[in-house]
Amino acid sequence: MQSMNNQHLQAANNVYIEGIQYTEIPVFDLEKAVDWYCGKLGAKLGLLNDELAFVDFSLGPSLFLVKTNDDTTATFKVNGQDHYTIGFRVKDIKGFHNFLLQLDTKVSPIVIEGHGSFFTFYDPFGNMFDVFQPPQ
């Protein structure tokens, strides 16, 4: 046990990871995914090929859209309920919520807590996301 603690201390003293560069989500249609994330959500296209695309928002890591024929999403379960893997930060949570509703997107109600406002939504590929706005 002592050697394991020493290894953790040694790793903590050597900061190798600087941050998160990108994350990846599965999609079944790259063209539709690029239209959704760039055309509707305002991301900038960085790369598109037959297997994947990556897009960038004004803040945070790149989002890789990986084409798959498998029936899968980046959403996981917590106590039987869907849970997101990625959270978006916004300046106008009510406006974005209304915008997604106009696109017939599945969204949850906005929840206001002391440290901000939140809601979740699903993209056209079944990936669930969280949306956060800090208190103003």
Backbone as a ProteinNet text record, in pm:
[ID]
protein_1_A
[PRIMARY]
MQSMNNQHLQAANNVYIEGIQYTEIPVFDLEKAVDWYCGKLGAKLGLLNDELAFVDFSLGPSLFLVKTNDDTTATFKVNGQDHYTIGFRVKDIKGFHNFLLQLDTKVSPIVIEGHGSFFTFYDPFGNMFDVFQPPQ
[TERTIARY]
82.2	0	86.3	196	284.5	340.6	380.4	437.4	331.9	204.3	98.3	79.8	82.8	70.6	187.1	305.9	423.1	407.6	350.3	329.1	230.8	124.3	27.8	92.3	174.1	243.7	338.4	408.9	502.3	427.6	313.9	235.7	179.6	135.7	79.3	184.2	307.7	415.1	454.8	428.1	456.2	324.2	292.8	166	182.9	134.5	146.1	26.5	-90.6	-211.7	-240	-250.7	-277.1	-426.2	-502.9	-645.2	-709.3	-835.7	-909.6	-908.7	-855.8	-843	-968.5	-1027.2	-1145.5	-1223.5	-1345.2	-1429.1	-1498.2	-1544	-1603	-1741.7	-1831.3	-1964.3	-1998.2	-2081.1	-2120.3	-2237.2	-2233.8	-2344.3	-2360.9	-2482.1	-2504.1	-2502.7	-2504	-2507.6	-2421.3	-2301.6	-2209	-2263.1	-2323.7	-2375.7	-2483.4	-2574	-2678.8	-2617.4	-2513.5	-2447.9	-2379.8	-2309.9	-2243.7	-2347.9	-2459	-2565.4	-2621.2	-2642.7	-2698.7	-2603.8	-2478.5	-2384.7	-2333.7	-2312.9	-2264	-2379.8	-2470.7	-2579.3	-2680.9	-2704.5	-2807.6	-2749.6	-2641.2	-2586.5	-2468.1	-2420.7	-2320	-2174.9	-2147.2	-2007.7	-1937.7	-1806.3	-1724.7	-1666.1	-1677.7	-1625.2	-1474.4	-1405.7	-1260.4	-1212	-1284.7	-1244.9	-1366.4	-1373.4	-1477.9	-1418.5	-1431.6	-1394.7	-1502.3	-1476.9	-1579.4	-1609.8	-1518	-1532.6	-1567.4	-1530.4	-1555.1	-1548	-1594.2	-1581.2	-1546	-1479.8	-1469.7	-1514.5	-1578.9	-1633.6	-1585.3	-1580.9	-1538.7	-1642.4	-1667.5	-1747.7	-1650.5	-1699.2	-1609.5	-1535.7	-1581.9	-1521.8	-1516	-1405.2	-1396.3	-1327.5	-1322.8	-1254.4	-1332.8	-1263.3	-1328.6	-1424.5	-1526.5	-1622.6	-1606.8	-1562.7	-1548.8	-1679.3	-1729.2	-1850.4	-1803.5	-1818.9	-1763.9	-1877.3	-1867.3	-1970.8	-1966.5	-2084.6	-2095.4	-2227.1	-2226.2	-2348.7	-2403.9	-2330.1	-2374.4	-2484.8	-2572.8	-2679.8	-2624.7	-2563.1	-2495.8	-2505.1	-2489.8	-2484.7	-2377.9	-2349.7	-2254.7	-2325.7	-2451	-2530.2	-2518.1	-2510.7	-2507.1	-2617	-2634.1	-2741.9	-2689	-2767.8	-2745.5	-2878.7	-2880.2	-3004.5	-3118.5	-3084.5	-3184.8	-3224.4	-3169.3	-3203.6	-3086.8	-3118.9	-3015	-2933.9	-2804.3	-2715	-2620	-2591.5	-2506.7	-2358.2	-2276.7	-2131.5	-2069.5	-2144.6	-2092.2	-2189.9	-2136.4	-2218.8	-2176.4	-2273.7	-2248.3	-2274.3	-2192.5	-2211.6	-2273.2	-2375.6	-2443.9	-2459.4	-2487.1	-2512	-2661.2	-2743.7	-2888.4	-2960.3	-2977	-3033.6	-3179.7	-3256.8	-3396.9	-3407.3	-3325	-3325.6	-3284.3	-3179.7	-3134.1	-3238.5	-3300.3	-3406.1	-3519.9	-3564.6	-3672.6	-3630.9	-3506.3	-3454.5	-3460.5	-3416	-3420.2	-3563.7	-3655.1	-3796.2	-3849.7	-3809.5	-3851.9	-3798.5	-3685.9	-3628.4	-3688	-3790.8	-3853	-3753.2	-3663.1	-3563.5	-3622.2	-3588.9	-3632.8	-3550.8	-3617	-3549.4	-3622.9	-3548.3	-3609	-3640.1	-3721.2	-3745.1	-3615.9	-3609	-3495.3	-3507.5	-3397.5	-3390.8	-3294.7	-3339	-3254.7	-3209.9	-3078.8	-3019.9	-2927.9	-2874.6	-2789.8	-2666.3	-2612.6	-2489.1	-2514.6	-2640.2	-2668.5	-2799.7	-2825.2	-2945.3	-2903.2	-2989.3	-2955.6	-3076.7	-3051.2	-3147.9	-3071.1	-3139	-3075.8	-3151.8	-3081.5	-3145.1	-3075.5	-3143	-3089.3	-3065.6	-2952	-2928.8	-3006.2	-3007.1	-3084	-3032.3	-2920.5	-2858.5	-2873.1	-2949.9	-2975.5	-2873.9	-2777.6	-2679	-2740.3	-2730.6	-2785.7	-2678.5	-2716	-2624.1	-2686.5	-2601.5	-2645.5	-2614.5	-2696.9	-2674.1	-2669.9	-2570.5	-2547.1	-2529.1	-2594	-2568.2	-2535.4	-2417.4	-2382.4	-2480.7	-2489.8	-2577.5	-2533.1	-2628.6	-2595.1	-2604.4
-119.9	0	125.9	122.6	238.8	274.9	174.2	203.5	263.8	223.4	281.3	428.5	461.4	601.8	683.9	628.1	697.4	722.2	625.1	642.2	755.7	765.1	873.4	1008.9	1016.1	1140.7	1179.4	1081	1107.1	1159.2	1096.1	1140	1280.1	1309.7	1441	1550.9	1517.9	1616.2	1641.3	1547	1559.9	1583.2	1706.8	1737.5	1716.5	1603.2	1569.5	1617.8	1612.4	1649.3	1797.5	1870.4	2014.3	2046.5	1958.8	1986.1	1888.6	1908.6	1824	1892.9	1826.5	1881.4	1857.4	1739.2	1706.6	1595.1	1578.6	1466.7	1416.5	1293.5	1231.6	1177.1	1191.5	1133.6	1057.6	954	878.1	944.1	936.6	982.9	883.3	869.8	775.4	842.7	976.6	1050.9	1176.4	1174.6	1287.9	1416.8	1409	1530.2	1595.1	1513.3	1564	1618.7	1552	1597	1732.2	1748.2	1876	1986.4	1957.3	2056.9	2094.1	1994.7	2019.7	2105.3	2063.3	2132.3	2264.4	2270.6	2395.2	2485.1	2430.7	2510.3	2557	2475.1	2511	2559	2497.7	2534.7	2630.1	2662.6	2766.8	2724.5	2594.1	2548.8	2576.1	2578.8	2596.2	2460.6	2425.6	2298.4	2304.8	2209.9	2203.4	2101.9	1990.3	1881.8	1797.1	1747.8	1653.7	1554.4	1425	1321	1212.9	1096.6	992.3	929	940.4	869.9	960.1	1088.5	1176.8	1321.8	1405	1550	1602.8	1716.6	1782.8	1925.7	1973.4	2108.5	2176.7	2308.5	2388.2	2494.7	2512.2	2623.4	2730.7	2845.3	2954	2926.4	2829.4	2798.2	2647.2	2596.2	2454.4	2368.9	2239	2146.1	2122.7	2066.3	2028.3	1912.9	1903.8	1794.9	1713.8	1589	1500.1	1424.4	1424.6	1352.8	1229.3	1112.9	989.8	906.1	879.2	802.8	656.8	604.6	464.8	408	280.5	209.1	135.8	139.3	74	155.7	87.2	153.1	195.4	314.5	360	511.3	560.5	704	730.5	857.4	896.4	917.5	877	891.9	765	778.8	660.9	670.4	566.1	559.7	582.9	654.3	670.4	638.2	533.3	488	471.8	417.7	390.5	508.9	626.8	747.8	788.7	839.5	889.6	998.4	999.9	1103.3	1146.6	1273.3	1333.4	1312.6	1327.8	1325.3	1461	1550.5	1681.4	1789.8	1899.3	2014.2	2136.7	2207.1	2330.7	2450	2552.8	2677.9	2778.9	2850.7	2948.6	3080.6	3186.2	3318	3346.1	3281.9	3306.6	3172.1	3116.3	2981.4	2976.1	3079.1	3080	3088.6	3172	3184.2	3054.4	2988.8	2863	2753.9	2749.6	2652.8	2669.5	2792.7	2819.7	2783.4	2813.4	2779.6	2628.7	2550.9	2404.7	2353.8	2413.8	2375.2	2400.4	2511.1	2541.4	2439	2375.1	2271	2133.4	2128.7	2003.4	1909.7	1969.5	1894.2	1852.9	1732.5	1686.6	1759.2	1842.9	1921.3	1904.6	1918.5	1918.1	2061.8	2081.5	2217.7	2278.5	2409.7	2479.7	2470.9	2435.7	2429.2	2538.3	2621	2728.8	2689.9	2685.7	2655	2770	2768.9	2877.2	2900.4	2795.1	2810	2817.5	2835	2854	2792.4	2800.2	2742.7	2629.8	2526.8	2406.7	2353.5	2282.6	2192.9	2092.1	1986.9	1887.7	1880.1	1831.9	1808.2	1691.8	1638.7	1529.8	1580.5	1544.9	1575.5	1475.3	1491.3	1399.7	1255.3	1229.5	1097.3	1028.1	1089.7	1030.4	1063.1	1150.7	1192.2	1300.5	1280.3	1376.2	1475.5	1602.7	1707.7	1789.8	1848.6	1942	2082.5	2177.1	2317.8	2393.3	2479.6	2553.1	2700.1	2783	2927.7	2968.4	3031	3077.3	3183.6	3204.8	3311.2	3447.4	3534.6	3665.5	3771.7
0	0	0	74.2	82	-55.3	-135.6	-267.3	-359.4	-345.2	-426.6	-390.7	-262.3	-220.7	-272.5	-271.4	-325	-474.7	-545.9	-689.6	-715.7	-635.8	-653.2	-624.5	-520.2	-489.4	-601.4	-654.1	-762.3	-885.5	-918.9	-1034	-1011	-887.9	-858.3	-871	-844	-856.1	-1000.5	-1088.9	-1231.5	-1303	-1334.3	-1399.3	-1548.7	-1595.2	-1736.1	-1817.3	-1759.3	-1832.2	-1809.4	-1921.4	-1914.1	-1921.4	-1983.1	-1996.7	-2092.3	-2118.8	-2212.6	-2348.3	-2447.7	-2582.1	-2666.4	-2654.5	-2733.1	-2665.2	-2709.6	-2669.6	-2795.2	-2792.4	-2911	-2878.6	-2977.1	-2963.6	-3091.6	-3079.8	-3198.2	-3271.3	-3404.4	-3488.6	-3603	-3654.1	-3764.2	-3900.4	-3904.8	-4031.3	-4014.8	-4072.3	-4054.9	-4114.6	-4232	-4295.8	-4208	-4156.1	-4066.6	-3937.8	-3886.4	-3762.9	-3782.8	-3893.9	-3922.1	-3936.4	-4004	-4016.4	-3879.8	-3792.8	-3659.3	-3576.5	-3565.2	-3476.2	-3533.8	-3664.4	-3725.3	-3769.3	-3846.8	-3902.6	-3800.9	-3697.2	-3599.4	-3466.7	-3419.4	-3288.7	-3296.3	-3417	-3432.8	-3417.5	-3418.1	-3411.3	-3544.2	-3540.8	-3661.5	-3700	-3827.9	-3876.6	-3888	-3824.8	-3832.2	-3933.8	-3946.7	-4035.9	-4065.4	-4187.8	-4225.7	-4322.5	-4291.1	-4386.2	-4382	-4438.8	-4444.8	-4309.6	-4214.7	-4087.6	-3969.7	-3978.4	-3865	-3907.5	-3816.5	-3830.9	-3693.2	-3689.1	-3559.8	-3574	-3466.6	-3464.3	-3337.5	-3342.9	-3228.6	-3197.3	-3069.2	-3020.6	-2972.6	-2930.5	-2892.4	-2761.5	-2684.6	-2555.8	-2538.9	-2491	-2457.4	-2562.2	-2534.5	-2624.6	-2753.4	-2852	-2977.6	-2952.2	-3036.4	-3031.3	-3159.7	-3146.1	-3260.7	-3280.2	-3402.3	-3441.2	-3517.5	-3458.6	-3514	-3573.4	-3704.1	-3772.9	-3727.7	-3695.1	-3656.3	-3706.5	-3738.6	-3772.5	-3651.5	-3540.3	-3418.1	-3352	-3280.2	-3206.5	-3071.1	-3065.4	-2944.4	-2932.3	-2809.8	-2784.3	-2679.1	-2654.9	-2550.6	-2417.5	-2407.2	-2286.2	-2202.8	-2070.4	-1984.4	-1880.3	-1801	-1702.2	-1561.4	-1481.7	-1338.4	-1271.4	-1192.5	-1127	-1227.1	-1344.2	-1446.1	-1531.4	-1504.8	-1579.6	-1669.9	-1789.1	-1879	-1811.5	-1842.7	-1790.6	-1901.9	-1906.5	-2009.9	-1978.1	-2081.3	-2063.3	-2091.2	-2152	-2191.1	-2148.5	-2095.3	-2059.2	-2138.5	-2194.1	-2267.3	-2176	-2189.1	-2116.2	-2212.7	-2166	-2250.6	-2175.6	-2252.2	-2193.8	-2179.8	-2263.8	-2264.6	-2261.7	-2142.4	-2130.7	-2176.9	-2147.6	-2190.6	-2342.5	-2402.9	-2548.6	-2615.9	-2563.6	-2622	-2602	-2485.8	-2457.8	-2558.3	-2578.5	-2674.7	-2816.6	-2852.4	-2985.1	-3008	-2909.8	-2923.4	-2934	-2858.7	-2868.3	-3009.6	-3071.1	-3208.4	-3307.8	-3274.3	-3360.6	-3330.6	-3244.7	-3201.6	-3134	-3056.4	-2981.6	-2847.8	-2803.3	-2671.1	-2565.2	-2484	-2379.8	-2246.8	-2138.2	-2004.7	-1965.5	-1861.5	-1812.4	-1755.7	-1754.5	-1694	-1542.8	-1477.6	-1331.8	-1286	-1192.1	-1140	-999.6	-980.8	-850.9	-813.3	-693	-645.9	-730.1	-790.2	-867.9	-1017.9	-1059.1	-1199.6	-1243.1	-1372.8	-1433.5	-1526	-1534.9	-1610.4	-1685.6	-1795.3	-1855.9	-1940.6	-1980.7	-2067.5	-2198.9	-2302.7	-2432.1	-2501.5	-2602.8	-2684.4	-2826.1	-2883.6	-3023.8	-3110	-3243.2	-3328.7	-3326.5	-3261.2	-3259.9	-3125.1	-3034	-2903.9	-2797.1	-2825.9	-2725.7	-2637.9	-2506.3	-2411.7	-2368.2	-2356.9	-2314.7	-2202.9	-2122.5	-2019.2	-2068.1	-2028.6	-2060.1	-1928.8	-1914.1	-1789.8	-1818.9	-1737.9	-1738.7	-1596.5	-1576.2	-1441.4	-1394.2	-1262.9	-1213.1	-1266.4	-1286.7	-1341.8	-1236.1
[MASK]
++++++++++++++++++++++++++++++++++++++++++++++++++++++++++++++++++++++++++++++++++++++++++++++++++++++++++++++++++++++++++++++++++++++++

